[in-house]
XYZ file of N, CA, C and O in Angstrom:
684
model
N -17.809 -13.435 -8.274
C -16.792 -13.185 -7.131
C -17.110 -11.872 -6.543
O -17.040 -11.714 -5.317
N -17.449 -10.830 -7.311
C -17.640 -9.589 -6.695
C -16.476 -8.626 -7.162
O -15.549 -8.991 -7.727
N -16.922 -7.293 -7.037
C -16.021 -6.256 -7.406
C -15.180 -5.700 -6.159
O -15.885 -5.542 -5.103
N -13.913 -5.348 -6.465
C -13.203 -4.837 -5.207
C -13.431 -3.394 -5.052
O -13.708 -2.569 -6.109
N -13.534 -2.831 -3.790
C -13.650 -1.537 -3.727
C -12.677 -1.112 -2.449
O -11.990 -1.912 -1.716
N -12.422 0.177 -2.395
C -11.618 0.746 -1.303
C -12.484 1.010 -0.026
O -13.437 1.570 -0.186
N -12.096 0.459 1.091
C -12.748 0.567 2.392
C -11.859 1.235 3.297
O -10.557 1.087 3.346
N -12.343 1.972 4.333
C -11.548 2.533 5.354
C -11.622 1.901 6.609
O -12.865 1.592 6.958
N -10.543 1.671 7.273
C -10.573 0.910 8.511
C -10.008 1.873 9.672
O -9.100 2.526 9.288
N -10.826 1.873 10.766
C -10.299 2.726 11.869
C -9.412 1.953 12.796
O -9.637 0.772 13.020
N -8.203 2.492 13.217
C -7.291 1.695 14.066
C -6.956 2.555 15.123
O -7.265 3.689 15.299
N -6.360 1.913 16.149
C -5.787 2.688 17.356
C -4.816 3.643 16.700
O -3.995 3.254 15.865
N -4.656 4.757 17.416
C -3.634 5.656 16.892
C -2.345 5.177 17.031
O -1.910 4.543 17.974
N -1.336 5.290 15.993
C -0.193 4.886 15.959
C -0.024 3.315 15.446
O 1.188 2.927 15.497
N -1.041 2.682 15.294
C -1.046 1.248 14.922
C -1.221 1.001 13.447
O -1.319 -0.102 13.045
N -1.303 2.181 12.689
C -1.522 1.950 11.185
C -0.535 1.011 10.453
O -1.008 0.065 9.753
N 0.670 1.192 10.729
C 1.647 0.362 10.089
C 1.593 -1.039 10.601
O 1.885 -2.013 9.840
N 1.408 -1.153 11.831
C 1.318 -2.574 12.579
C -0.008 -3.329 12.018
O 0.129 -4.458 11.751
N -1.065 -2.503 11.789
C -2.244 -3.231 11.192
C -1.975 -3.589 9.711
O -2.380 -4.797 9.317
N -1.335 -2.702 8.938
C -0.919 -2.937 7.610
C -0.049 -4.277 7.505
O -0.375 -5.215 6.745
N 0.826 -4.330 8.404
C 1.857 -5.500 8.363
C 1.087 -6.834 8.850
O 1.316 -7.943 8.059
N 0.246 -6.721 9.865
C -0.387 -7.912 10.291
C -1.492 -8.343 9.270
O -1.550 -9.735 9.079
N -2.076 -7.400 8.598
C -3.046 -7.893 7.646
C -2.474 -8.390 6.355
O -2.886 -9.533 5.874
N -1.298 -7.896 6.058
C -0.490 -8.624 5.011
C -0.080 -9.868 5.135
O 0.019 -10.772 4.329
N 0.318 -10.138 6.410
C 0.843 -11.482 6.873
C -0.354 -12.454 6.904
O -0.263 -13.648 6.411
N -1.579 -12.033 7.337
C -2.723 -12.851 7.314
C -3.162 -13.166 5.822
O -3.507 -14.302 5.647
N -3.041 -12.061 5.035
C -3.509 -12.230 3.585
C -2.533 -13.429 3.065
O -3.012 -14.428 2.258
N -1.309 -13.466 3.454
C -0.279 -14.441 2.927
C -0.570 -15.864 3.412
O -0.802 -16.831 2.704
N -0.826 -15.867 4.775
C -1.134 -17.211 5.496
C -2.408 -17.752 4.958
O -2.408 -19.036 4.742
N -3.471 -17.004 4.815
C -4.742 -17.566 4.405
C -4.975 -17.551 2.878
O -6.156 -17.807 2.436
N -4.028 -17.058 2.177
C -4.029 -17.132 0.705
C -5.309 -16.420 0.194
O -6.116 -16.700 -0.487
N -5.328 -14.998 0.600
C -6.390 -14.214 0.403
C -6.111 -13.084 -0.613
O -6.774 -12.078 -0.722
N -4.995 -13.370 -1.377
C -4.500 -12.271 -2.326
C -5.487 -11.916 -3.428
O -5.582 -10.771 -3.713
N -6.566 -12.776 -3.698
C -7.366 -12.561 -4.825
C -8.599 -11.762 -4.184
O -9.628 -11.401 -4.901
N -8.732 -11.652 -2.817
C -9.949 -11.019 -2.276
C -9.468 -9.741 -1.581
O -10.186 -8.841 -1.544
N -8.185 -9.795 -0.865
C -7.832 -8.457 -0.290
C -6.591 -8.017 -1.093
O -5.543 -8.722 -0.999
N -6.809 -6.946 -1.981
C -5.729 -6.781 -3.007
C -4.709 -5.894 -2.359
O -3.514 -5.966 -3.049
N -5.045 -4.936 -1.711
C -4.008 -3.985 -1.097
C -4.270 -3.335 0.153
O -5.483 -3.063 0.449
N -3.436 -3.088 0.971
C -3.574 -2.463 2.163
C -2.703 -1.276 2.228
O -1.486 -1.370 2.049
N -3.121 -0.029 2.513
C -2.382 1.207 2.230
C -2.530 2.122 3.446
O -3.602 2.125 4.057
N -1.354 2.571 3.893
C -1.435 3.726 4.842
C -0.930 4.936 3.970
O 0.255 5.100 3.851
N -1.934 5.826 3.579
C -1.497 7.001 2.603
C -0.566 7.939 3.433
O -0.869 8.388 4.483
N 0.507 8.149 2.650
C 1.483 9.085 3.178
C 1.730 10.381 2.339
O 1.291 10.191 1.082
N 2.067 11.542 2.935
C 2.241 12.636 2.074
C 3.640 13.220 2.464
O 4.163 13.008 3.605
N 4.288 13.652 1.526
C 5.597 14.329 1.726
C 5.408 15.712 2.296
O 4.656 16.575 1.846
N 6.163 16.014 3.501
C 5.992 17.266 4.212
C 7.460 17.801 4.181
O 8.539 17.138 4.559
N 7.495 19.109 3.976
C 8.860 19.773 4.020
C 8.888 20.683 5.337
O 8.004 21.447 5.533
N 9.829 20.266 6.088
C 10.003 20.984 7.399
C 11.391 21.755 7.469
O 12.338 21.197 6.782
N 11.348 22.939 7.962
C 12.494 23.670 8.191
C 12.855 23.801 9.694
O 12.172 24.437 10.355
N 13.977 23.129 10.142
C 14.387 23.140 11.521
C 15.782 23.630 11.703
O 16.631 23.089 10.978
N 16.046 24.545 12.400
C 17.291 25.057 12.636
C 18.010 25.561 11.223
O 19.113 25.244 11.052
N 17.192 26.041 10.398
C 17.654 26.520 9.079
C 17.840 25.404 8.127
O 18.384 25.647 7.074
N 17.639 24.144 8.447
C 17.767 23.012 7.615
C 16.535 22.442 6.945
O 15.623 22.207 7.800
N 16.409 22.596 5.575
C 15.145 21.983 5.085
C 15.249 20.398 4.996
O 16.347 19.826 4.651
N 14.260 19.826 5.619
C 14.102 18.386 5.600
C 12.768 17.892 5.023
O 11.692 18.517 5.432
N 12.700 16.893 4.275
C 11.561 16.299 3.771
C 11.278 15.008 4.487
O 12.217 14.223 4.653
N 10.135 14.886 4.992
C 9.717 13.749 5.697
C 8.319 13.213 5.132
O 7.554 13.857 4.507
N 7.925 11.984 5.622
C 6.587 11.337 5.216
C 5.828 11.493 6.417
O 6.091 11.120 7.473
N 4.599 11.956 6.390
C 3.477 11.985 7.383
C 2.337 11.387 6.905
O 2.005 11.237 5.711
N 1.532 10.610 7.875
C 0.352 10.010 7.528
C -0.687 10.966 7.200
O -0.922 11.919 7.824
N -1.433 10.736 6.030
C -2.376 11.684 5.687
C -3.630 11.486 6.493
O -4.296 12.631 6.819
N -3.925 10.361 6.992
C -4.961 10.195 7.834
C -4.637 9.285 9.146
O -4.963 8.115 9.241
N -4.024 9.940 10.013
C -3.668 9.230 11.266
C -4.854 8.450 11.834
O -6.011 9.003 12.016
N -4.700 7.134 12.185
C -5.605 6.423 12.758
C -6.618 5.574 11.756
O -7.575 4.950 12.176
N -6.219 5.772 10.464
C -6.947 4.923 9.397
C -6.032 4.358 8.485
O -5.107 4.710 8.194
N -6.679 3.171 7.923
C -5.972 2.263 6.955
C -6.969 2.080 5.908
O -8.120 1.880 6.115
N -6.414 2.127 4.643
C -7.291 1.930 3.474
C -7.004 0.583 2.899
O -5.992 -0.014 2.765
N -8.191 -0.152 2.623
C -8.077 -1.545 2.001
C -8.832 -1.682 0.821
O -10.017 -1.457 0.824
N -8.102 -2.143 -0.087
C -8.818 -2.440 -1.504
C -9.179 -4.081 -1.390
O -8.328 -4.922 -1.408
N -10.440 -4.432 -1.206
C -10.764 -5.684 -1.031
C -12.165 -5.885 -1.712
O -12.985 -5.108 -1.893
N -12.537 -7.288 -1.909
C -13.779 -7.778 -2.235
C -14.482 -8.084 -0.927
O -14.036 -8.894 -0.076
N -15.624 -7.314 -0.559
C -16.162 -7.539 0.712
C -17.097 -8.897 0.618
O -17.970 -9.035 -0.120
N -16.771 -9.591 1.588
C -17.525 -10.943 1.958
C -17.383 -11.255 3.362
O -16.582 -10.524 4.158
N -17.998 -12.292 3.788
C -17.929 -12.662 5.282
C -16.502 -12.972 5.605
O -16.077 -12.624 6.790
N -15.720 -13.637 4.760
C -14.329 -13.989 5.162
C -13.374 -12.585 5.357
O -12.774 -12.652 6.208
N -13.470 -11.816 4.199
C -12.604 -10.735 4.304
C -13.047 -9.732 5.454
O -12.160 -9.161 6.135
N -14.414 -9.647 5.587
C -14.828 -8.776 6.667
C -14.236 -9.234 8.077
O -13.675 -8.535 8.937
N -14.372 -10.577 8.302
C -13.966 -11.130 9.464
C -12.368 -11.074 9.679
O -11.984 -10.627 10.855
N -11.641 -11.156 8.530
C -10.137 -11.210 8.699
C -9.705 -9.719 9.234
O -8.953 -9.601 9.996
N -10.433 -8.641 8.444
C -9.960 -7.316 8.609
C -10.448 -6.964 10.134
O -9.774 -6.447 10.951
N -11.571 -7.110 10.411
C -12.208 -6.814 11.697
C -11.612 -7.329 12.825
O -11.553 -6.748 13.985
N -10.973 -8.585 12.796
C -10.370 -9.197 13.847
C -8.886 -9.152 13.776
O -8.220 -9.882 14.558
N -8.341 -8.168 13.123
C -6.892 -7.876 13.218
C -6.658 -6.994 14.268
O -7.446 -6.068 14.590
N -5.585 -7.357 15.076
C -5.247 -6.738 16.299
C -5.119 -5.099 15.936
O -4.316 -4.958 15.023
N -5.619 -4.237 16.651
C -5.358 -2.763 16.455
C -6.579 -2.118 15.506
O -6.730 -0.928 15.534
N -7.414 -3.005 14.897
C -8.624 -2.483 14.151
C -9.808 -2.252 15.027
O -10.179 -3.292 15.855
N -10.316 -1.108 15.083
C -11.469 -0.832 15.828
C -12.748 -0.857 15.055
O -13.819 -1.061 15.619
N -12.752 -0.941 13.815
C -13.854 -1.077 12.862
C -13.706 -0.520 11.550
O -12.826 0.202 11.332
N -14.614 -0.896 10.739
C -14.743 -0.230 9.345
C -15.404 1.112 9.440
O -16.284 1.355 10.498
N -15.212 2.032 8.740
C -15.916 3.307 8.733
C -17.316 3.038 7.800
O -17.060 2.739 6.773
N -18.297 3.389 8.546
C -19.615 3.386 7.962
C -20.552 3.282 9.037
O -20.264 3.013 10.068
N -21.968 3.484 8.799
C -22.995 3.443 9.775
C -23.211 2.074 10.329
O -23.110 0.929 9.558
N -23.194 1.859 11.552
C -23.509 0.663 12.339
C -22.402 -0.289 11.877
O -21.034 0.094 12.060
N -22.514 -1.487 11.509
C -21.516 -2.415 11.270
C -21.265 -2.666 9.758
O -20.724 -3.524 9.334
N -22.013 -1.754 8.932
C -22.023 -1.953 7.535
C -20.740 -1.105 6.885
O -21.131 0.038 6.822
N -19.768 -1.717 6.321
C -18.843 -0.961 5.794
C -19.199 -0.242 4.449
O -19.950 -0.886 3.742
N -18.792 1.093 4.297
C -19.252 1.778 3.018
C -17.924 1.894 2.329
O -16.901 2.521 2.757
N -17.932 1.566 0.912
C -16.711 1.783 0.067
C -16.607 3.215 -0.303
O -17.613 3.949 -0.123
N -15.364 3.641 -0.480
C -15.008 5.017 -0.955
C -15.670 5.238 -2.471
O -15.599 4.252 -3.226
N -16.156 6.338 -2.683
C -16.674 6.711 -3.970
C -15.613 6.817 -4.911
O -14.484 7.368 -4.441
N -15.774 7.006 -6.247
C -14.740 7.368 -7.174
C -14.189 8.707 -6.770
O -13.101 8.888 -6.977
N -15.145 9.573 -6.520
C -14.693 11.023 -6.231
C -13.857 11.097 -5.044
O -12.719 11.762 -4.992
N -14.182 10.485 -3.987
C -13.383 10.305 -2.778
C -11.976 9.697 -3.049
O -10.887 10.213 -2.568
N -11.847 8.680 -3.830
C -10.713 8.062 -4.254
C -9.756 9.006 -5.063
O -8.540 9.074 -4.971
N -10.373 9.673 -5.946
C -9.711 10.601 -6.835
C -9.079 11.722 -5.988
O -7.918 12.024 -6.188
N -9.645 12.228 -5.034
C -9.121 13.329 -4.053
C -8.012 12.796 -3.300
O -7.140 13.526 -2.831
N -7.851 11.516 -2.987
C -6.839 10.940 -2.228
C -5.718 10.398 -3.201
O -4.650 9.816 -2.695
N -5.814 10.586 -4.414
C -4.947 10.178 -5.337
C -4.830 8.711 -5.691
O -3.826 8.097 -6.193
N -5.996 8.052 -5.535
C -6.189 6.592 -5.798
C -7.065 6.555 -7.057
O -8.067 7.102 -7.080
N -6.453 5.784 -7.993
C -7.381 5.659 -9.227
C -7.568 4.168 -9.426
O -6.737 3.388 -9.253
N -8.737 3.844 -10.133
C -8.972 2.516 -10.602
C -8.248 2.031 -11.794
O -7.958 0.883 -12.032
N -7.907 2.982 -12.535
C -7.450 2.580 -13.933
C -6.115 2.055 -13.925
O -5.316 2.467 -12.881
N -5.589 1.455 -14.923
C -4.301 0.933 -14.992
C -3.339 2.140 -15.322
O -3.545 2.930 -16.013
N -2.159 2.099 -14.693
C -1.191 3.168 -14.772
C -0.271 2.757 -15.996
O 0.229 1.671 -15.954
N 0.079 3.708 -16.799
C 0.853 3.370 -17.964
C 2.343 3.700 -17.607
O 2.538 4.848 -17.079
N 3.184 2.686 -17.663
C 4.647 2.981 -17.258
C 5.397 2.666 -18.523
O 5.199 1.976 -19.361
N 6.638 3.296 -18.374
C 7.593 3.195 -19.630
C 8.600 2.160 -19.321
O 9.629 2.184 -20.060
N 8.389 1.166 -18.518
C 9.448 0.224 -18.302
C 8.678 -1.246 -18.211
O 7.484 -1.240 -18.073
N 9.494 -2.216 -18.416
C 8.842 -3.650 -18.339
C 9.788 -4.564 -17.703
O 10.849 -4.232 -17.315
N 9.415 -5.798 -17.440
C 10.251 -6.804 -16.834
C 11.537 -6.965 -17.561
O 11.635 -6.836 -18.840
N 12.758 -6.966 -16.753
C 14.002 -7.136 -17.467
C 14.755 -5.806 -17.531
O 15.961 -5.701 -17.724
N 13.934 -4.631 -17.582
C 14.547 -3.274 -17.739
C 15.397 -2.900 -16.383
O 15.058 -3.388 -15.261
N 16.454 -2.177 -16.593
C 17.190 -1.669 -15.525
C 16.669 -0.362 -15.072
O 16.158 0.528 -15.971
N 16.359 -0.094 -13.727
C 15.773 1.084 -13.299
C 16.611 1.586 -12.140
O 17.231 0.942 -11.444
N 16.451 3.047 -11.997
C 17.192 3.738 -10.942
C 16.095 4.072 -9.955
O 14.970 4.382 -10.393
N 16.451 3.763 -8.529
C 15.456 4.320 -7.607
C 15.575 5.650 -7.192
O 16.832 6.155 -6.959
N 14.579 6.497 -7.450
C 14.598 8.006 -7.356
C 14.081 8.467 -6.030
O 14.279 9.730 -5.768
N 13.472 7.713 -5.272
C 13.189 8.117 -3.835
C 12.864 6.943 -2.943
O 12.895 5.729 -3.327
N 12.720 7.429 -1.585
C 12.606 6.342 -0.634
C 13.797 5.820 -0.074
O 14.842 6.341 -0.355
N 13.926 4.730 0.719
C 14.978 4.219 1.444
C 16.031 3.741 0.444
O 17.267 3.524 0.816
N 15.630 3.281 -0.837
C 16.620 2.700 -1.706
C 17.098 3.673 -2.766
O 17.600 3.318 -3.853
N 16.770 4.924 -2.542
C 17.209 5.974 -3.400
C 18.617 5.901 -3.715
O 19.512 5.567 -2.982
N 19.078 5.981 -5.131
C 20.308 5.941 -5.527
C 20.743 4.535 -5.989
O 21.720 4.163 -6.472
N 19.880 3.418 -5.762
C 20.099 1.991 -5.949
C 19.607 1.830 -7.534
O 18.683 2.547 -7.877
N 20.363 1.058 -8.100
C 19.998 0.521 -9.524
C 19.642 -0.927 -9.457
O 20.264 -1.778 -8.696
N 18.570 -1.383 -10.097
C 18.177 -2.795 -10.106
C 17.386 -3.145 -11.409
O 17.183 -2.316 -12.177
N 17.180 -4.388 -11.435
C 16.531 -5.099 -12.601
C 15.081 -5.456 -12.187
O 14.876 -5.999 -11.264
N 14.128 -4.986 -13.143
C 12.826 -5.330 -12.788
C 12.513 -6.800 -12.931
O 12.696 -7.295 -14.079
N 12.073 -7.566 -11.848
C 11.705 -8.938 -11.901
C 10.277 -9.099 -12.206
O 9.917 -9.999 -12.894
N 9.364 -8.232 -11.595
C 7.924 -8.249 -11.799
C 7.265 -7.066 -11.733
O 7.897 -6.193 -11.032
N 6.169 -6.842 -12.203
C 5.364 -5.529 -12.246
C 3.861 -6.111 -11.877
O 3.351 -6.805 -12.360
N 3.511 -5.279 -10.776
C 2.057 -5.516 -10.151
C 1.241 -4.350 -10.415
O 1.394 -3.302 -9.777
N 0.377 -4.337 -11.483
C -0.468 -3.292 -11.842
C -1.399 -2.868 -10.825
O -1.740 -1.704 -10.546
N -1.985 -3.848 -10.247
C -3.021 -3.588 -9.156
C -2.533 -2.898 -7.929
O -3.122 -2.012 -7.354
N -1.180 -3.211 -7.514
C -0.608 -2.578 -6.397
C 0.272 -1.393 -6.797
O 0.793 -0.770 -6.123
N 0.327 -1.287 -8.240
C 1.322 -0.093 -8.837
C 2.608 -0.161 -8.310
O 3.128 0.873 -7.695
N 3.296 -1.426 -8.221
C 4.543 -1.727 -7.646
C 5.322 -2.476 -8.664
O 4.828 -3.322 -9.640
N 6.674 -2.479 -8.452
C 7.470 -3.285 -9.210
C 8.535 -3.921 -8.177
O 8.678 -3.465 -7.112
N 8.904 -5.124 -8.485
C 9.811 -5.855 -7.669
C 11.147 -5.914 -8.433
O 11.266 -6.245 -9.502
N 12.232 -5.218 -7.764
C 13.468 -5.342 -8.203
C 14.544 -6.077 -7.461
O 14.146 -6.331 -6.349
N 15.674 -6.591 -7.943
C 16.463 -7.245 -7.212
C 17.641 -6.169 -6.846
O 18.127 -5.474 -7.880
N 18.087 -6.155 -5.648
C 19.251 -5.132 -5.341
C 20.221 -5.981 -4.561
O 19.870 -7.022 -3.994
N 21.477 -5.481 -4.724
C 22.681 -6.097 -3.987
C 22.746 -5.673 -2.650
O 22.993 -4.498 -2.359
N 22.559 -6.673 -1.680
C 22.552 -6.252 -0.122
C 23.510 -7.300 0.413
O 23.225 -8.497 0.464
N 24.498 -6.730 1.107
C 25.646 -7.623 1.605
C 25.989 -8.753 0.684
O 26.205 -9.873 1.102
N 26.159 -8.414 -0.578
C 26.632 -9.431 -1.558
C 25.603 -10.306 -2.031
O 25.998 -11.475 -2.765
N 24.299 -10.241 -1.790
C 23.399 -11.168 -2.126
C 22.266 -10.438 -2.935
O 21.899 -9.225 -2.493
N 21.658 -11.043 -3.844
C 20.582 -10.454 -4.640
C 19.356 -10.573 -3.743
O 18.937 -11.708 -3.273
N 18.605 -9.334 -3.420
C 17.428 -9.422 -2.472
C 16.345 -8.665 -3.185
O 16.535 -7.524 -3.817
N 15.123 -9.426 -3.270
C 14.072 -8.568 -3.978
C 13.450 -7.644 -3.080
O 13.396 -7.776 -1.868
N 13.066 -6.438 -3.701
C 12.571 -5.200 -2.996
C 11.387 -4.756 -3.831
O 11.503 -4.602 -5.215
N 10.207 -4.612 -3.153
C 9.033 -4.092 -3.805
C 9.046 -2.676 -3.734
O 9.105 -1.974 -2.535
N 8.840 -1.860 -4.783
C 8.871 -0.400 -4.873
C 7.568 0.052 -5.559
O 7.103 -0.556 -6.523
N 7.184 1.416 -5.141
C 5.971 1.935 -5.951
C 6.442 2.447 -7.251
O 7.703 2.711 -7.434
N 5.612 2.469 -8.306
C 5.876 2.958 -9.602
C 6.666 4.335 -9.457
O 7.387 4.630 -10.401
N 5.996 5.088 -8.607
C 6.687 6.585 -8.501
C 8.144 6.618 -7.996
O 8.762 7.590 -7.973
N 8.714 5.546 -7.429
C 9.833 5.473 -6.840
C 11.024 5.035 -7.791
O 12.254 5.091 -7.445
N 10.615 4.583 -8.992
C 11.714 4.167 -9.914
C 11.569 4.924 -11.370
O 10.523 5.426 -11.595
N 12.678 4.974 -11.947
C 12.872 5.606 -13.336
C 13.637 4.673 -14.193
O 14.765 4.140 -13.757
N 13.298 4.508 -15.427
C 13.906 3.630 -16.315
C 15.290 4.173 -16.760
O 15.288 5.484 -16.875
N 16.414 3.506 -16.730
C 17.561 3.819 -17.139
C 17.763 3.898 -18.767
O 17.270 3.235 -19.410
């Protein structure tokens, strides 16, 4: 089948999240989960002080670029290349070049499995992001995406929410 690697895709400026959403929808529709494993728009926390008020916000680390963990073949290349907003893969000519281990390390991406101190069924508190302060029960853990799915109570209904490992803490 081939090994998955991280590739960098150039997008129109400001289209990074739209490209990510469109690609994830295409992966779902074409059942490409086993070939395109993750689509990421790397963000970094930035602390700004405006009018004497300290505010933390998320900024794109690489505006105009999206990272994709995928197995490169004709199908996946075609899907990514023909996503609206994508101008092309980063690499010489039309040949995409995967990121090296060193480049991935500097971006905070690692291939190894992350050890976590929680498992399915555990109650966790959300410690950052839009769901901060929420408590939920882990329904599933996705090691390749480094995420957990928890159920939160929204408008009186149990709603599944996918969160990064770094956003939750075991209770």
